Tab-separated table of C-alpha atoms in Angstrom:
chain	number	residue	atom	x	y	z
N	25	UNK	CA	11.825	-38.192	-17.460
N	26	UNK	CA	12.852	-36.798	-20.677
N	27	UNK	CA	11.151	-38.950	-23.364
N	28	UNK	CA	13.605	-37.569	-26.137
N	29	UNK	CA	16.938	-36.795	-25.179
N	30	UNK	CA	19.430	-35.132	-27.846
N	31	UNK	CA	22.735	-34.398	-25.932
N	32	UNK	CA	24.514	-32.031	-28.604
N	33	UNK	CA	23.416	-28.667	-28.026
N	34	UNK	CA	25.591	-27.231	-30.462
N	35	UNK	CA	28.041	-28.866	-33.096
N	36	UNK	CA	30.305	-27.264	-35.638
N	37	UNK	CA	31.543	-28.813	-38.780
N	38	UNK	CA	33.630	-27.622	-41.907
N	39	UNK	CA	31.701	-27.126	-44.754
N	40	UNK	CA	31.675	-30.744	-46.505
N	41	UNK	CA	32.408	-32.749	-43.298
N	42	UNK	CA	29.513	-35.309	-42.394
N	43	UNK	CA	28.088	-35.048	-39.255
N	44	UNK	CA	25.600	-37.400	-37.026
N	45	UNK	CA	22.982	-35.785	-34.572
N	46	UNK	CA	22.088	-37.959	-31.880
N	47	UNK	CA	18.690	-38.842	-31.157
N	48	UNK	CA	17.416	-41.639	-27.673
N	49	UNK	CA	13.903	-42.091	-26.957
N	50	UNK	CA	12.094	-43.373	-24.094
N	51	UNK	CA	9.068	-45.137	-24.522
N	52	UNK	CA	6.607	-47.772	-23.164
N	53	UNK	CA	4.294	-47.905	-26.111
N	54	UNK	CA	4.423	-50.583	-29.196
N	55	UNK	CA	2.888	-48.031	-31.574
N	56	UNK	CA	5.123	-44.815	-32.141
N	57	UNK	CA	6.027	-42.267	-34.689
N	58	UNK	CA	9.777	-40.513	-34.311
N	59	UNK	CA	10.400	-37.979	-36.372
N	60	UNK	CA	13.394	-35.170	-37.637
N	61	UNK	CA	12.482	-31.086	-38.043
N	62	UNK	CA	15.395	-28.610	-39.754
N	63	UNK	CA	14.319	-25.106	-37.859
N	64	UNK	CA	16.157	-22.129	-39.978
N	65	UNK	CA	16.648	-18.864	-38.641
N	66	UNK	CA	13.214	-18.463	-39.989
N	67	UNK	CA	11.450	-19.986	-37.180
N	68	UNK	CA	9.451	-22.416	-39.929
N	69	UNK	CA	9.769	-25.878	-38.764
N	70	UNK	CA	10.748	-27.813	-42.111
N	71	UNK	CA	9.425	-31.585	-41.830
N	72	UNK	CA	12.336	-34.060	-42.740
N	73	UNK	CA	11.304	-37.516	-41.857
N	74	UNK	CA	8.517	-39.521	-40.681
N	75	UNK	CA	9.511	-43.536	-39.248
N	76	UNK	CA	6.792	-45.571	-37.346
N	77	UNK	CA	8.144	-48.418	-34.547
N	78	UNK	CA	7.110	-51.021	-36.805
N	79	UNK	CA	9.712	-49.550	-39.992
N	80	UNK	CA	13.105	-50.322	-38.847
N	81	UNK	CA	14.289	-49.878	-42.137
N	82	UNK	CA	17.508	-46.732	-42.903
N	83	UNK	CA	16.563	-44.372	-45.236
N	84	UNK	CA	18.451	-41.934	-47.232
N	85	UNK	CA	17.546	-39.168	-48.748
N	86	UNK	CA	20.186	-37.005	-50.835
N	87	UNK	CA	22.438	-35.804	-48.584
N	88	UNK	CA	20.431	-37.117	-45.541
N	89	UNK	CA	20.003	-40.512	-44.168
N	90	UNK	CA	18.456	-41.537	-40.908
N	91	UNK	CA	19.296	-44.718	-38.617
N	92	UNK	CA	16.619	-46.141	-36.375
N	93	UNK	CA	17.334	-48.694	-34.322
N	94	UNK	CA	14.992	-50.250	-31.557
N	95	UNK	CA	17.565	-52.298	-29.982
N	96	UNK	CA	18.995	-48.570	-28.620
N	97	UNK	CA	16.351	-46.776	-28.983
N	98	UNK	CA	18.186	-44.528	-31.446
N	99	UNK	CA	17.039	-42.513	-34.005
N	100	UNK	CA	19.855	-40.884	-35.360
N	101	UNK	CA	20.596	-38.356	-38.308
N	102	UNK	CA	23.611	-37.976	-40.639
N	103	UNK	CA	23.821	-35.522	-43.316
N	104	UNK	CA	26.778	-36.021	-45.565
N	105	UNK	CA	28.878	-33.369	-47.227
N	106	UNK	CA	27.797	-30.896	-45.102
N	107	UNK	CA	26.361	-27.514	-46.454
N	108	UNK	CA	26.390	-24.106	-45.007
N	109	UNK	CA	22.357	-24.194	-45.721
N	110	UNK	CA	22.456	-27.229	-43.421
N	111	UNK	CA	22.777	-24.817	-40.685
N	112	UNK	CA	19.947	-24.763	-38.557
N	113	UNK	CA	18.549	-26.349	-35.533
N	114	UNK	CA	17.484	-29.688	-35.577
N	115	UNK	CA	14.495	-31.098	-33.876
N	116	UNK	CA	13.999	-34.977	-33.148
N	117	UNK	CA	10.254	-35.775	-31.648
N	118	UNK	CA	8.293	-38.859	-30.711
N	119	UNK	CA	4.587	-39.259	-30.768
N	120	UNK	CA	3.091	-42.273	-28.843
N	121	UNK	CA	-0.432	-43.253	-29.797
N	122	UNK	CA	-1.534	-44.021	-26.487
N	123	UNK	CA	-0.730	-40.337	-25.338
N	124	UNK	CA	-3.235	-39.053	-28.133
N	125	UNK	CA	-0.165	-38.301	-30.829
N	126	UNK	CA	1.209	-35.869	-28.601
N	127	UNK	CA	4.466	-34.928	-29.624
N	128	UNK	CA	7.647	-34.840	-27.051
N	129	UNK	CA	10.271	-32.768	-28.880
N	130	UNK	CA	14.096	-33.260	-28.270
N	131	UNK	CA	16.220	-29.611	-26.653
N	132	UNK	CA	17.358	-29.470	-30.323
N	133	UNK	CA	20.896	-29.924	-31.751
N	134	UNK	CA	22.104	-26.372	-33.498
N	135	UNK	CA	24.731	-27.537	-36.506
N	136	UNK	CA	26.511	-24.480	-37.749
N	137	UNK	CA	28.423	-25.550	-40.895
N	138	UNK	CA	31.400	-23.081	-41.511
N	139	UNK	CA	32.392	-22.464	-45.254
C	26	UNK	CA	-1.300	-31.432	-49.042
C	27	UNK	CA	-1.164	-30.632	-45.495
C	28	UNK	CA	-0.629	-26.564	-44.913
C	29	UNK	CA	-1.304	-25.084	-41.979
C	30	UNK	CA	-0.951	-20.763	-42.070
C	31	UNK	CA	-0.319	-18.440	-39.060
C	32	UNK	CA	-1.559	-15.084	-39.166
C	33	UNK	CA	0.411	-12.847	-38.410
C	34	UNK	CA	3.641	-13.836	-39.246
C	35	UNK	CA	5.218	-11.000	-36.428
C	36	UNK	CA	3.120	-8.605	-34.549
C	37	UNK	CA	4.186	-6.198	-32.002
C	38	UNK	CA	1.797	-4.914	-29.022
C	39	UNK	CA	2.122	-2.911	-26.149
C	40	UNK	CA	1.797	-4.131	-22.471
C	41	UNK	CA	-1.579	-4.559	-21.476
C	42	UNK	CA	-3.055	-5.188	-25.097
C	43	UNK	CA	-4.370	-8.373	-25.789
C	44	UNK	CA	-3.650	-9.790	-28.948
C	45	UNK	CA	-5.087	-12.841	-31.313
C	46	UNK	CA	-2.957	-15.404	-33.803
C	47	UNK	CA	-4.791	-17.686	-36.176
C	48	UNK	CA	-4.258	-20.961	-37.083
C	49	UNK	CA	-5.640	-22.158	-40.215
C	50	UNK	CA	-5.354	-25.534	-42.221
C	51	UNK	CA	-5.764	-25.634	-45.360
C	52	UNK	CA	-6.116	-28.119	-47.341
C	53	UNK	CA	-7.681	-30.823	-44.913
C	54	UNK	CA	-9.992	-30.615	-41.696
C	55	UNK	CA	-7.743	-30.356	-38.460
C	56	UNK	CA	-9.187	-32.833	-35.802
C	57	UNK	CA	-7.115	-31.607	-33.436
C	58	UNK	CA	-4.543	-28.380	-32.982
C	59	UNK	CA	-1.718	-27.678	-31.120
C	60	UNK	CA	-0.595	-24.630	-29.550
C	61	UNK	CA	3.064	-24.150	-28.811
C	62	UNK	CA	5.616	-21.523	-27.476
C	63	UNK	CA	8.990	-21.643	-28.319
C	64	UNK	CA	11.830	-19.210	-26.073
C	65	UNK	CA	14.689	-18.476	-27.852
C	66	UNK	CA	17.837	-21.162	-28.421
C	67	UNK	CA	14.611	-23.591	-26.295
C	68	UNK	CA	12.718	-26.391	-27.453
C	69	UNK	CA	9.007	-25.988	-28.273
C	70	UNK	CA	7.087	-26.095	-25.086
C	71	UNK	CA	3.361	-27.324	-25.482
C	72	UNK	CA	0.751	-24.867	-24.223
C	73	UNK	CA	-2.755	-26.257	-25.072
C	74	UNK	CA	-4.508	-28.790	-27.189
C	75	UNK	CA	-7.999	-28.242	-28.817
C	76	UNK	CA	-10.035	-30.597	-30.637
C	77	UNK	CA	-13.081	-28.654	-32.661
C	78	UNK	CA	-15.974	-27.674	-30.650
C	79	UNK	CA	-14.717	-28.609	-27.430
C	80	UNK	CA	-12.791	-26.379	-24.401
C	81	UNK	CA	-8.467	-26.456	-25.067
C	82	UNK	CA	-6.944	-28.977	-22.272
C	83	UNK	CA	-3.877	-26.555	-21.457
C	84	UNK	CA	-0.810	-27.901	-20.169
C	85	UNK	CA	0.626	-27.163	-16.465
C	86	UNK	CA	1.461	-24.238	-15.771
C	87	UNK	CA	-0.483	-22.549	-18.701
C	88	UNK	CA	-3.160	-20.250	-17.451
C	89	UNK	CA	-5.738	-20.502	-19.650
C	90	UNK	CA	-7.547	-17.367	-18.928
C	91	UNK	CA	-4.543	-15.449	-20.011
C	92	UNK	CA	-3.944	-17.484	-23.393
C	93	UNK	CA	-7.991	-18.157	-24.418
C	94	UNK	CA	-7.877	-20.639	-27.083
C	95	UNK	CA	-10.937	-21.061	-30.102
C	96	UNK	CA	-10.920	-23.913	-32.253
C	97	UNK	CA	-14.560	-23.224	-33.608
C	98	UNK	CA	-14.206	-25.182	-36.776
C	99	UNK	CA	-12.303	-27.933	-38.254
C	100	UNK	CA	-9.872	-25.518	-39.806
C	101	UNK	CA	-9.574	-22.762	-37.460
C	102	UNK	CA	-7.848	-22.330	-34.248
C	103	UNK	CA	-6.872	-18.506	-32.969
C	104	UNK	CA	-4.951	-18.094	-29.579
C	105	UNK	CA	-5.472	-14.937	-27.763
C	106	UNK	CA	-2.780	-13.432	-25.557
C	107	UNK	CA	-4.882	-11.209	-22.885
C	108	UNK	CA	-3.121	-8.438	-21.425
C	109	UNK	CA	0.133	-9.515	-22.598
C	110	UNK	CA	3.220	-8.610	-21.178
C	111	UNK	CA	7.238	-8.447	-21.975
C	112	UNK	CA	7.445	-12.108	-20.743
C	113	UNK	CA	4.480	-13.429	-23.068
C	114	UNK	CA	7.262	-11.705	-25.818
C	115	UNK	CA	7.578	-15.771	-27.543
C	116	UNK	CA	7.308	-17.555	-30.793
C	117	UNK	CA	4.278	-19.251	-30.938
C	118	UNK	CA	3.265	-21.965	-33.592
C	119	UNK	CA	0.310	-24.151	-34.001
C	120	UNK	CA	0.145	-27.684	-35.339
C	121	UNK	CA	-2.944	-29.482	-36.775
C	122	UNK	CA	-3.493	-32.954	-36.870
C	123	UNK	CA	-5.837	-34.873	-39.009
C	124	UNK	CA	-8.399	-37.641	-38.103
C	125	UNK	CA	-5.543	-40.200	-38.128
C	126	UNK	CA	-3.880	-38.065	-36.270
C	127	UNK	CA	-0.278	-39.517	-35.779
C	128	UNK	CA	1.153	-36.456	-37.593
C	129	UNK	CA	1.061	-32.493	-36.476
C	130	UNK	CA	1.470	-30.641	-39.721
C	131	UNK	CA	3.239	-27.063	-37.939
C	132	UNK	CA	2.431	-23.436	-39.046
C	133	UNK	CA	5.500	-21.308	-39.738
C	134	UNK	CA	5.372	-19.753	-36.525
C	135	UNK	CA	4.295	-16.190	-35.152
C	136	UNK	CA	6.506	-14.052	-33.491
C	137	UNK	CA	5.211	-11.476	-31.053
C	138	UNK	CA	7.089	-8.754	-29.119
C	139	UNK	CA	5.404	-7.290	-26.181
C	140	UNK	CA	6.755	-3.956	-25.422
């Protein structure tokens, strides 16, 4: 079973427009780490956010901000006011501890923000 | 805090060549690494994990005589693609984690073209 499941596989927005990637986990443990990766054309992963299972708590960042929520197993990811750097694929992972911090990676949502 | 370098960043090599990337961290002594392999417009598939001194545990479907993996200090990993082939033609990144371990800190990635 897929342990992180991100359903967009591609989503366009207008330069400006906010936009929400979707994030759903699966997991059995108490003790997990989800986390958000921007992947430019580059290739370089770019590290965006860190939440452990115990820190329900939003968080914004700039133009970011980042829902969790246990109830749905959600952790999702808005960036407002969309950029045309914002374009990129987007990575959501999970690490349990009792799998040795081995990360399960989402398929990846790729946002392409249109000037 | 908390770089990990690839080396090289792209490398071409023709069929039958075999072909070594390096992992280093930095700035902090990687308990464990990652290996990874990323197709294009895929996810990031996980090939092998290594913890210093001891033999990689490779994921199915990895052969691990074909991709020979070396992490012979706590800051140095290097994957060797044996004989590659058009097919091995991949991004590859590494990850290290610390002794907490909860977090991979990625490499920006190595791109190799197999002709």
């Amino acid at each position: 079973a897929q342990k992180v499941t991100q359903a967009q596989t591609e989503i366009s927005v207008v330069e400006k427009e906010d936009v929400t990637l979707d994030c759903v986990y699966e997991t059995r443990d108490t003790t997990y780490y989800l986390f958000w990766y921007k992947q430019p054309p580059s290739g370089e992963l770019v590290f965006l956010i860190r939440r452990n299972s115990f820190d329900e708590q939003n968080e914004i960042s700039g133009r970011y901000s980042w829902n969790f929520q246990k109830s749905t197993s959600s952790f999702n990811f808005t960036i407002t006011a969309s950029q045309v750097v914002d374009s990129a694929v987007y990575f959501c992972a999970l690490s349990e501890a009792n799998t040795g911090n081995q990360f399960y990676f989402g398929t990846g949502t790729s946002l392409t923000v249109i000037p | 805090g908390a770089v990990v370098s690839q080396h090289p960043s792209r490398v071409i090599c023709k069929s039958g060549t075999s072909v070594k990337i390096e992992c280093r961290s930095l700035d902090f002594q990687a308990t464990t690494m990652f290996w990874y392999r990323q197709f294009p417009k895929q996810s990031l598939m996980l090939m092998a994990t290594s913890n210093e001194g001891s033999k990689a545990t490779y994921e199915q479907g990895v052969e691990k005589d074909k991709f020979l993996i070396n992490h012979a200090s706590l800051t140095l990993s290097t994957l060797t693609v044996t004989s590659a082939h058009p097919e091995d033609s991949s991004f590859y990144i590494c990850s290290a984690s610390d002794s907490l371990g909860y977090e991979q800190y990625f490499g920006p990635g190595t791109r190799l073209t197999v002709t």
